[in-house]
mmCIF file of C-alpha atoms in Angstrom:
data_model
loop_
_atom_site.group_PDB
_atom_site.id
_atom_site.type_symbol
_atom_site.label_atom_id
_atom_site.label_comp_id
_atom_site.label_asym_id
_atom_site.label_seq_id
_atom_site.Cartn_x
_atom_site.Cartn_y
_atom_site.Cartn_z
ATOM 1 C CA MET H 1 0.000 0.000 0.000
ATOM 2 C CA ASN H 2 2.928 2.345 0.631
ATOM 3 C CA ASN H 3 3.786 2.333 -3.073
ATOM 4 C CA TYR H 4 0.509 4.095 -3.844
ATOM 5 C CA CYS H 5 0.801 6.964 -1.335
ATOM 6 C CA LEU H 6 1.552 10.351 -2.860
ATOM 7 C CA ASN H 7 3.985 11.528 -0.197
ATOM 8 C CA ASN H 8 6.116 8.376 -0.126
ATOM 9 C CA SER H 9 9.628 9.222 -1.306
ATOM 10 C CA SER H 10 10.577 5.567 -1.810
ATOM 11 C CA ILE H 11 8.377 5.161 -4.886
ATOM 12 C CA ASN H 12 10.320 4.016 -7.940
ATOM 13 C CA THR H 13 9.216 6.319 -10.784
ATOM 14 C CA SER H 14 11.375 4.794 -13.531
ATOM 15 C CA LEU H 15 9.682 2.751 -16.220
ATOM 16 C CA PRO H 16 10.231 -1.004 -16.095
ATOM 17 C CA ILE H 17 12.455 -2.281 -18.882
ATOM 18 C CA THR H 18 11.738 -5.769 -20.100
ATOM 19 C CA ASP H 19 12.565 -7.950 -23.070
ATOM 20 C CA GLU H 20 9.490 -10.130 -22.683
ATOM 21 C CA SER H 21 7.332 -10.454 -25.762
ATOM 22 C CA ILE H 22 3.664 -9.723 -25.218
ATOM 23 C CA ASN H 23 0.938 -10.975 -27.539
ATOM 24 C CA PHE H 24 -2.396 -9.226 -27.663
ATOM 25 C CA THR H 25 -5.325 -9.078 -30.032
ATOM 26 C CA SER H 26 -7.504 -6.182 -30.996
ATOM 27 C CA ASN H 27 -10.674 -5.789 -32.991
ATOM 28 C CA TYR H 28 -9.671 -2.315 -34.182
ATOM 29 C CA GLU H 29 -10.924 -1.535 -37.673
ATOM 30 C CA LEU H 30 -9.767 1.276 -39.919
ATOM 31 C CA ARG H 31 -12.108 2.400 -42.679
ATOM 32 C CA ILE H 32 -10.750 4.624 -45.431
ATOM 33 C CA TYR H 33 -13.006 6.449 -47.867
ATOM 34 C CA THR H 34 -13.006 9.498 -50.095
ATOM 35 C CA SER H 35 -15.980 11.659 -51.065
ATOM 36 C CA GLY H 36 -16.603 14.266 -53.743
ATOM 37 C CA CYS H 37 -19.320 16.569 -55.068
ATOM 38 C CA TYR H 38 -19.654 17.165 -58.818
ATOM 39 C CA TYR H 39 -21.945 18.757 -61.419
ATOM 40 C CA LEU H 40 -22.178 18.420 -65.195
ATOM 41 C CA ASP H 41 -21.139 21.565 -67.046
ATOM 42 C CA GLU H 42 -22.422 22.611 -70.489
ATOM 43 C CA ASN H 43 -19.831 20.285 -72.136
ATOM 44 C CA ASN H 44 -21.080 17.283 -70.118
ATOM 45 C CA SER H 45 -17.869 17.201 -68.085
ATOM 46 C CA TRP H 46 -17.904 16.611 -64.344
ATOM 47 C CA LYS H 47 -16.712 19.692 -62.404
ATOM 48 C CA SER H 48 -16.471 20.442 -58.695
ATOM 49 C CA ASP H 49 -16.089 24.271 -58.666
ATOM 50 C CA GLY H 50 -18.355 25.874 -56.092
ATOM 51 C CA LEU H 51 -19.095 22.556 -54.386
ATOM 52 C CA ILE H 52 -17.654 21.539 -51.039
ATOM 53 C CA VAL H 53 -17.889 18.193 -49.252
ATOM 54 C CA GLY H 54 -19.650 18.944 -45.949
ATOM 55 C CA SER H 55 -18.600 17.958 -42.447
ATOM 56 C CA LEU H 56 -21.552 15.551 -42.070
ATOM 57 C CA THR H 57 -20.055 13.268 -44.743
ATOM 58 C CA ASN H 58 -19.380 9.689 -43.642
ATOM 59 C CA HIS H 59 -18.955 6.304 -45.332
ATOM 60 C CA TYR H 60 -22.736 6.067 -45.904
ATOM 61 C CA GLU H 61 -23.609 9.584 -47.106
ATOM 62 C CA THR H 62 -21.935 12.537 -48.795
ATOM 63 C CA GLU H 63 -23.042 16.034 -47.801
ATOM 64 C CA CYS H 64 -22.536 18.568 -50.609
ATOM 65 C CA LEU H 65 -22.542 22.319 -49.984
ATOM 66 C CA SER H 66 -23.073 24.470 -53.076
ATOM 67 C CA THR H 67 -22.593 28.131 -53.979
ATOM 68 C CA HIS H 68 -24.729 27.788 -57.138
ATOM 69 C CA LEU H 69 -28.069 26.244 -58.115
ATOM 70 C CA THR H 70 -26.715 23.626 -60.517
ATOM 71 C CA THR H 71 -27.964 20.048 -60.252
ATOM 72 C CA PHE H 72 -25.129 18.080 -58.724
ATOM 73 C CA ALA H 73 -24.196 14.591 -57.597
ATOM 74 C CA GLY H 74 -22.077 13.149 -54.831
ATOM 75 C CA SER H 75 -19.722 10.222 -54.978
ATOM 76 C CA PHE H 76 -17.645 8.218 -52.580
ATOM 77 C CA ILE H 77 -15.265 5.299 -52.689
ATOM 78 C CA VAL H 78 -14.873 2.913 -49.757
ATOM 79 C CA LEU H 79 -11.740 0.815 -50.007
ATOM 80 C CA PRO H 80 -12.468 -2.912 -49.737
ATOM 81 C CA THR H 81 -11.333 -5.019 -46.822
ATOM 82 C CA PRO H 82 -8.111 -6.899 -47.624
ATOM 83 C CA ILE H 83 -8.557 -10.581 -48.434
ATOM 84 C CA ASN H 84 -7.158 -13.010 -45.884
ATOM 85 C CA TRP H 85 -5.664 -15.536 -48.326
ATOM 86 C CA SER H 86 -4.626 -17.925 -45.547
ATOM 87 C CA TYR H 87 -8.280 -18.239 -44.515
ATOM 88 C CA VAL H 88 -9.459 -18.561 -48.128
ATOM 89 C CA PHE H 89 -7.110 -21.438 -48.970
ATOM 90 C CA ALA H 90 -7.652 -23.154 -45.612
ATOM 91 C CA ASN H 91 -11.426 -23.231 -46.290
ATOM 92 C CA ALA H 92 -11.424 -23.904 -50.030
ATOM 93 C CA ASP H 93 -12.739 -27.476 -50.005
ATOM 94 C CA PHE H 94 -15.772 -28.403 -52.097
ATOM 95 C CA MET H 95 -18.075 -29.301 -49.172
ATOM 96 C CA LYS H 96 -17.735 -25.827 -47.609
ATOM 97 C CA ASN H 97 -18.169 -23.958 -50.917
ATOM 98 C CA LYS H 98 -20.558 -25.998 -53.054
ATOM 99 C CA THR H 99 -22.285 -22.937 -54.493
ATOM 100 C CA VAL H 100 -19.025 -21.291 -55.548
ATOM 101 C CA TYR H 101 -17.661 -24.429 -57.215
ATOM 102 C CA LEU H 102 -20.962 -25.279 -58.949
ATOM 103 C CA THR H 103 -21.257 -21.710 -60.263
ATOM 104 C CA MET H 104 -17.713 -21.879 -61.659
ATOM 105 C CA ILE H 105 -18.351 -25.291 -63.257
ATOM 106 C CA PHE H 106 -21.683 -24.163 -64.729
ATOM 107 C CA THR H 107 -20.142 -20.954 -66.095
ATOM 108 C CA SER H 108 -17.239 -22.883 -67.643
ATOM 109 C CA VAL H 109 -19.603 -25.314 -69.372
ATOM 110 C CA ILE H 110 -21.629 -22.497 -70.936
#
């Protein structure tokens, strides 16, 4: 208990140094996306002048703020989750993926 008292001068304040390896897992997920706001000009080219992507934009919706009354559209790209090839090849047997294999066979025959 003495180690936790504020006025104890014998407390060791140095950080412990260790060479032990520590394994931990985390379910942290990083989602990367990009959004844009565009309108078609008189030459049928997509332009973004006078349009700003709003602060309420997320990976489901794009908020567009406009300084003109042109009809405009929003777009966004969500990067796909990387494929875990170890899992794919470990679970690639026919009994676990009948639909996939039958679709490939049927498509090849046609």
